[in-house]
Amino acid sequence: MAVEAASPEDDAQAPLPGGRLYWLRAGRLEVALAPDAGGRIAQIRYDGVDWLVGEQEGGAAAIGWGCYPMVPWAGRIRQGRFAFDGKPYELPTNFGGHAIHGVGFSRPWRIDSHEADCAMLSLELPEDRYWPFGGTATQAIHVHSDGLDLQLAVQAGDQPMPAVLGWHPWFRKPDQLLFAPKAMYPRDGEGIATLPRVSPVSGPWDDCFVSTADVMLVSAGQRLRMRADTDHWVIYDGAAHATCVEPQTGPPDGFTLAPNHLQPGQRLELTFELRWQIDTGDVPAPGDR
């Protein structure tokens, strides 16, 4: 049985200080890791420009700053309730009556390796009321001169488990968001994704989309192009100070809408690639790959 980790605050908006930072560097790119603050990236700096909302800018709320992994679920689980293998489960709610963003974003992660341009982190998932299935989560972070490669994975322990993975970067408000989704999940009165999927509507958004195209942000004379090995993206651009571009392996409330069962020892992985360049004004917009 997994050793129970320190319980998170039952409020995703409670303060979560960054703690000690570990820097990765290559060329013009610098990345600060905050393993004690949910294994998150505290800041991404390219050619002197900070791209993420920092701890103080986000008010230090656990879900409001940096770029953190969402594991073993992403987004909200409606009222914390779901069924798995025919059995009902109810998780503690921590955001507006729902369970949001998994258990990894507020727990300390272990640094398994740390070199000049890369790091490996891990987290033993609990077997308690916050998450009854156990398992292990890992991150691999690799910095290049013009890009960042993130790999997030979860592996089931000795029992089956559901899983949805995601990354939640809080980007400082860009000058432009370039995004061309094919479909979206409509939200109901509780603000949670539902089926069936529909054609995209105009923003501002706090929605889950289906897209096979890259996503691009333009800011401070730079362009950031993002892609992932998934076609699910949550976009939140309703805040005046930030825009979130979140690749996920499934939609919010995914344990109900799109169940993904891991058998004992089975892994689920998500790769997220970010590439920067100086904005020359003639870079083509993202297109289907």
Tab-separated table of C-alpha atoms in Angstrom:
chain	number	residue	atom	x	y	z
A	1	MET	CA	0.000	0.000	0.000
A	2	ALA	CA	1.255	3.486	-0.860
A	3	VAL	CA	2.389	5.702	1.966
A	4	GLU	CA	-0.206	8.414	2.521
A	5	ALA	CA	1.089	11.816	1.482
A	6	ALA	CA	0.364	14.976	3.391
A	7	SER	CA	-3.261	15.889	2.755
A	8	PRO	CA	-3.830	18.902	0.503
A	9	GLU	CA	-5.924	21.858	1.522
A	10	ASP	CA	-9.597	21.223	0.767
A	11	ASP	CA	-9.575	24.541	-1.047
A	12	ALA	CA	-7.818	24.822	-4.392
A	13	GLN	CA	-7.696	28.598	-3.941
A	14	ALA	CA	-5.759	28.419	-0.668
A	15	PRO	CA	-2.233	29.901	-0.690
A	16	LEU	CA	0.563	27.636	-1.880
A	17	PRO	CA	4.056	29.182	-1.666
A	18	GLY	CA	6.630	28.176	-4.233
A	19	GLY	CA	9.392	27.169	-1.866
A	20	ARG	CA	12.893	26.440	-3.138
A	21	LEU	CA	13.398	26.837	-6.898
A	22	TYR	CA	15.586	24.644	-9.110
A	23	TRP	CA	16.674	26.229	-12.406
A	24	LEU	CA	17.145	24.561	-15.789
A	25	ARG	CA	18.872	26.489	-18.585
A	26	ALA	CA	19.754	26.091	-22.254
A	27	GLY	CA	20.530	28.913	-24.674
A	28	ARG	CA	18.008	31.724	-24.218
A	29	LEU	CA	15.541	29.596	-22.227
A	30	GLU	CA	15.406	29.383	-18.418
A	31	VAL	CA	12.906	27.303	-16.426
A	32	ALA	CA	12.381	27.402	-12.646
A	33	LEU	CA	10.997	24.282	-10.951
A	34	ALA	CA	9.099	24.391	-7.651
A	35	PRO	CA	8.869	20.730	-6.584
A	36	ASP	CA	7.381	21.549	-3.175
A	37	ALA	CA	4.528	23.476	-4.821
A	38	GLY	CA	2.864	20.610	-6.640
A	39	GLY	CA	5.842	19.791	-8.828
A	40	ARG	CA	5.109	22.862	-10.917
A	41	ILE	CA	7.132	25.088	-13.167
A	42	ALA	CA	7.267	28.414	-11.343
A	43	GLN	CA	8.535	30.455	-14.303
A	44	ILE	CA	9.552	30.131	-17.958
A	45	ARG	CA	11.857	32.877	-19.225
A	46	TYR	CA	12.807	33.177	-22.899
A	47	ASP	CA	15.302	35.819	-24.007
A	48	GLY	CA	14.624	37.761	-20.806
A	49	VAL	CA	10.806	37.660	-21.062
A	50	ASP	CA	8.822	35.921	-18.297
A	51	TRP	CA	5.916	33.954	-19.775
A	52	LEU	CA	4.108	32.614	-16.704
A	53	VAL	CA	2.024	34.273	-14.033
A	54	GLY	CA	4.281	34.122	-10.978
A	55	GLU	CA	3.491	33.166	-7.414
A	56	GLN	CA	2.889	36.732	-6.258
A	57	GLU	CA	0.973	37.743	-9.384
A	58	GLY	CA	-1.371	34.805	-8.922
A	59	GLY	CA	-1.926	35.653	-5.282
A	60	ALA	CA	-0.182	32.388	-4.372
A	61	ALA	CA	-3.460	30.445	-4.791
A	62	ALA	CA	-2.630	26.813	-5.487
A	63	ILE	CA	-4.445	26.704	-8.828
A	64	GLY	CA	-3.603	30.242	-9.969
A	65	TRP	CA	0.070	30.434	-10.946
A	66	GLY	CA	2.918	28.757	-12.781
A	67	CYS	CA	2.445	25.603	-14.840
A	68	TYR	CA	1.412	22.538	-12.874
A	69	PRO	CA	0.626	18.906	-13.661
A	70	MET	CA	-2.957	17.712	-13.323
A	71	VAL	CA	-2.930	14.097	-12.179
A	72	PRO	CA	-4.696	11.654	-11.866
A	73	TRP	CA	-7.506	13.784	-13.270
A	74	ALA	CA	-7.722	17.119	-15.059
A	75	GLY	CA	-10.381	19.762	-14.651
A	76	ARG	CA	-13.436	19.248	-12.488
A	77	ILE	CA	-15.041	16.008	-11.369
A	78	ARG	CA	-18.679	16.918	-10.913
A	79	GLN	CA	-19.405	17.057	-7.168
A	80	GLY	CA	-16.386	14.780	-6.726
A	81	ARG	CA	-18.490	11.792	-7.787
A	82	PHE	CA	-17.882	9.100	-10.376
A	83	ALA	CA	-18.282	5.369	-10.892
A	84	PHE	CA	-15.452	2.985	-11.713
A	85	ASP	CA	-15.804	-0.725	-12.399
A	86	GLY	CA	-19.388	-0.519	-11.227
A	87	LYS	CA	-18.562	1.008	-7.834
A	88	PRO	CA	-19.429	4.600	-6.824
A	89	TYR	CA	-16.723	6.904	-5.469
A	90	GLU	CA	-16.867	10.347	-3.876
A	91	LEU	CA	-13.754	12.511	-3.550
A	92	PRO	CA	-13.416	15.601	-1.328
A	93	THR	CA	-14.523	18.750	-3.135
A	94	ASN	CA	-12.113	21.675	-3.251
A	95	PHE	CA	-13.505	24.157	-5.767
A	96	GLY	CA	-17.128	25.313	-5.959
A	97	GLY	CA	-18.525	21.995	-4.804
A	98	HIS	CA	-16.410	19.983	-7.257
A	99	ALA	CA	-13.069	18.160	-7.146
A	100	ILE	CA	-10.596	19.957	-9.394
A	101	HIS	CA	-7.244	19.197	-11.064
A	102	GLY	CA	-6.250	16.008	-9.260
A	103	VAL	CA	-4.099	15.590	-6.161
A	104	GLY	CA	-0.666	16.378	-7.586
A	105	PHE	CA	-0.849	20.174	-7.916
A	106	SER	CA	-0.770	20.821	-4.158
A	107	ARG	CA	1.559	18.047	-2.920
A	108	PRO	CA	5.370	18.079	-2.875
A	109	TRP	CA	7.072	16.051	-5.601
A	110	ARG	CA	10.419	14.317	-5.272
A	111	ILE	CA	13.297	15.347	-7.522
A	112	ASP	CA	14.767	12.083	-8.824
A	113	SER	CA	17.389	13.778	-11.001
A	114	HIS	CA	18.446	17.357	-11.708
A	115	GLU	CA	20.963	18.391	-14.355
A	116	ALA	CA	21.692	21.690	-16.071
A	117	ASP	CA	18.962	21.309	-18.685
A	118	CYS	CA	16.694	18.492	-17.472
A	119	ALA	CA	15.012	17.028	-14.426
A	120	MET	CA	12.897	14.048	-13.392
A	121	LEU	CA	10.246	14.266	-10.666
A	122	SER	CA	7.927	11.706	-9.103
A	123	LEU	CA	4.953	11.488	-6.756
A	124	GLU	CA	3.507	8.461	-5.023
A	125	LEU	CA	-0.258	8.860	-5.269
A	126	PRO	CA	-2.165	8.238	-2.066
A	127	GLU	CA	-4.595	5.483	-1.134
A	128	ASP	CA	-6.966	7.528	0.970
A	129	ARG	CA	-10.149	9.539	0.648
A	130	TYR	CA	-8.439	12.017	-1.693
A	131	TRP	CA	-7.524	9.224	-4.105
A	132	PRO	CA	-8.283	5.589	-3.232
A	133	PHE	CA	-6.352	3.844	-6.018
A	134	GLY	CA	-2.673	4.597	-5.399
A	135	GLY	CA	-0.274	4.591	-8.340
A	136	THR	CA	2.748	6.689	-9.269
A	137	ALA	CA	3.068	9.930	-11.253
A	138	THR	CA	6.262	11.061	-12.983
A	139	GLN	CA	7.453	14.121	-14.882
A	140	ALA	CA	10.345	14.559	-17.293
A	141	ILE	CA	11.324	18.170	-18.067
A	142	HIS	CA	13.897	18.951	-20.757
A	143	VAL	CA	14.996	22.462	-21.737
A	144	HIS	CA	16.413	23.270	-25.205
A	145	SER	CA	17.807	26.527	-26.544
A	146	ASP	CA	14.420	27.455	-28.018
A	147	GLY	CA	11.994	24.978	-26.504
A	148	LEU	CA	10.679	22.982	-23.590
A	149	ASP	CA	9.613	19.324	-23.626
A	150	LEU	CA	7.320	18.122	-20.851
A	151	GLN	CA	6.332	14.516	-20.288
A	152	LEU	CA	3.783	13.537	-17.667
A	153	ALA	CA	2.828	9.952	-16.861
A	154	VAL	CA	0.833	7.983	-14.337
A	155	GLN	CA	1.206	4.281	-13.676
A	156	ALA	CA	-1.387	2.197	-11.875
A	157	GLY	CA	-0.229	0.276	-8.837
A	158	ASP	CA	-1.624	-3.092	-7.824
A	159	GLN	CA	-5.232	-2.185	-8.638
A	160	PRO	CA	-7.033	-0.745	-11.668
A	161	MET	CA	-7.674	2.997	-11.732
A	162	PRO	CA	-9.171	5.717	-13.923
A	163	ALA	CA	-6.878	8.485	-15.188
A	164	VAL	CA	-6.866	11.764	-17.092
A	165	LEU	CA	-3.649	13.788	-17.339
A	166	GLY	CA	-3.074	17.437	-18.144
A	167	TRP	CA	-0.794	20.462	-17.867
A	168	HIS	CA	-2.127	23.791	-16.598
A	169	PRO	CA	0.091	26.735	-17.616
A	170	TRP	CA	-0.952	30.229	-16.546
A	171	PHE	CA	0.513	32.397	-19.289
A	172	ARG	CA	0.747	36.130	-18.758
A	173	LYS	CA	-1.892	37.762	-20.919
A	174	PRO	CA	-0.633	37.512	-24.520
A	175	ASP	CA	-1.133	40.021	-27.289
A	176	GLN	CA	-2.760	37.320	-29.399
A	177	LEU	CA	-4.051	33.735	-29.119
A	178	LEU	CA	-4.103	31.744	-32.367
A	179	PHE	CA	-6.279	28.650	-32.051
A	180	ALA	CA	-8.406	26.729	-34.572
A	181	PRO	CA	-10.474	24.029	-32.816
A	182	LYS	CA	-12.768	21.593	-34.611
A	183	ALA	CA	-15.306	21.054	-31.841
A	184	MET	CA	-15.996	21.845	-28.201
A	185	TYR	CA	-17.756	20.408	-25.165
A	186	PRO	CA	-20.663	22.653	-24.124
A	187	ARG	CA	-20.809	23.638	-20.454
A	188	ASP	CA	-23.945	23.249	-18.351
A	189	GLY	CA	-25.286	25.403	-15.529
A	190	GLU	CA	-22.545	24.149	-13.198
A	191	GLY	CA	-19.878	25.223	-15.677
A	192	ILE	CA	-18.795	21.653	-16.419
A	193	ALA	CA	-18.256	20.035	-19.819
A	194	THR	CA	-21.077	17.920	-21.232
A	195	LEU	CA	-21.884	15.854	-24.308
A	196	PRO	CA	-22.602	15.871	-27.208
A	197	ARG	CA	-19.796	17.982	-28.617
A	198	VAL	CA	-20.772	21.003	-30.700
A	199	SER	CA	-19.208	23.466	-33.115
A	200	PRO	CA	-16.924	26.023	-31.414
A	201	VAL	CA	-18.383	29.346	-30.364
A	202	SER	CA	-16.563	32.633	-29.935
A	203	GLY	CA	-14.859	33.472	-26.633
A	204	PRO	CA	-14.054	34.420	-24.002
A	205	TRP	CA	-13.616	30.763	-23.142
A	206	ASP	CA	-13.343	28.461	-20.181
A	207	ASP	CA	-13.983	25.397	-22.297
A	208	CYS	CA	-12.642	22.090	-23.549
A	209	PHE	CA	-12.013	21.812	-27.278
A	210	VAL	CA	-11.027	19.152	-29.774
A	211	SER	CA	-8.169	20.296	-32.014
A	212	THR	CA	-5.329	18.666	-33.930
A	213	ALA	CA	-3.731	22.033	-34.725
A	214	ASP	CA	-0.868	23.706	-32.889
A	215	VAL	CA	-1.773	26.538	-30.526
A	216	MET	CA	0.168	29.797	-30.689
A	217	LEU	CA	0.578	32.773	-28.382
A	218	VAL	CA	2.108	36.084	-29.441
A	219	SER	CA	3.550	38.251	-26.685
A	220	ALA	CA	6.320	40.792	-26.086
A	221	GLY	CA	7.800	40.371	-29.564
A	222	GLN	CA	7.925	36.568	-29.277
A	223	ARG	CA	5.851	33.660	-30.533
A	224	LEU	CA	5.207	30.477	-28.620
A	225	ARG	CA	3.948	27.453	-30.552
A	226	MET	CA	2.492	24.538	-28.580
A	227	ARG	CA	1.585	20.994	-29.509
A	228	ALA	CA	0.797	17.811	-27.600
A	229	ASP	CA	0.082	14.164	-28.336
A	230	THR	CA	-3.597	14.680	-27.557
A	231	ASP	CA	-6.477	16.422	-29.310
A	232	HIS	CA	-8.114	17.761	-26.129
A	233	TRP	CA	-7.316	21.319	-25.050
A	234	VAL	CA	-8.876	23.492	-22.376
A	235	ILE	CA	-8.621	27.216	-23.060
A	236	TYR	CA	-9.317	29.789	-20.366
A	237	ASP	CA	-8.944	33.380	-21.522
A	238	GLY	CA	-11.561	35.115	-19.403
A	239	ALA	CA	-9.058	36.606	-16.958
A	240	ALA	CA	-7.604	40.050	-17.630
A	241	HIS	CA	-4.104	39.040	-16.500
A	242	ALA	CA	-3.706	35.553	-17.976
A	243	THR	CA	-4.584	32.952	-20.584
A	244	CYS	CA	-4.414	29.213	-19.886
A	245	VAL	CA	-3.723	26.696	-22.667
A	246	GLU	CA	-4.088	23.209	-21.187
A	247	PRO	CA	-3.469	19.953	-23.086
A	248	GLN	CA	-5.376	17.055	-21.534
A	249	THR	CA	-5.768	13.361	-22.350
A	250	GLY	CA	-9.530	13.736	-21.938
A	251	PRO	CA	-12.209	16.275	-21.069
A	252	PRO	CA	-13.096	17.642	-17.640
A	253	ASP	CA	-15.318	15.198	-15.760
A	254	GLY	CA	-13.513	12.648	-17.885
A	255	PHE	CA	-14.122	9.729	-15.513
A	256	THR	CA	-17.786	10.045	-16.545
A	257	LEU	CA	-17.647	11.494	-20.073
A	258	ALA	CA	-14.710	9.523	-21.496
A	259	PRO	CA	-13.613	6.782	-19.077
A	260	ASN	CA	-10.014	5.644	-19.377
A	261	HIS	CA	-9.230	2.510	-17.371
A	262	LEU	CA	-5.672	1.593	-16.430
A	263	GLN	CA	-5.022	-1.988	-15.452
A	264	PRO	CA	-2.448	-2.774	-12.725
A	265	GLY	CA	0.975	-1.613	-13.909
A	266	GLN	CA	-0.409	0.137	-17.010
A	267	ARG	CA	0.778	3.681	-17.876
A	268	LEU	CA	-0.869	6.731	-19.387
A	269	GLU	CA	1.428	9.411	-20.815
A	270	LEU	CA	1.128	12.966	-22.131
A	271	THR	CA	3.801	14.911	-24.029
A	272	PHE	CA	3.650	18.710	-24.290
A	273	GLU	CA	6.050	20.615	-26.575
A	274	LEU	CA	6.608	24.377	-26.396
A	275	ARG	CA	8.752	26.215	-28.976
A	276	TRP	CA	9.721	29.904	-28.955
A	277	GLN	CA	10.935	32.267	-31.641
A	278	ILE	CA	11.343	35.985	-32.058
A	279	ASP	CA	8.272	37.422	-33.775
A	280	THR	CA	9.204	38.697	-37.241
A	281	GLY	CA	5.593	39.350	-38.225
A	282	ASP	CA	5.569	36.801	-41.049
A	283	VAL	CA	5.278	33.539	-39.105
A	284	PRO	CA	2.253	31.552	-40.391
A	285	ALA	CA	-0.611	30.853	-38.020
A	286	PRO	CA	-1.008	27.372	-36.597
A	287	GLY	CA	-2.467	24.779	-38.920
A	288	ASP	CA	-3.379	21.118	-38.787
A	289	ARG	CA	-0.404	18.850	-38.581
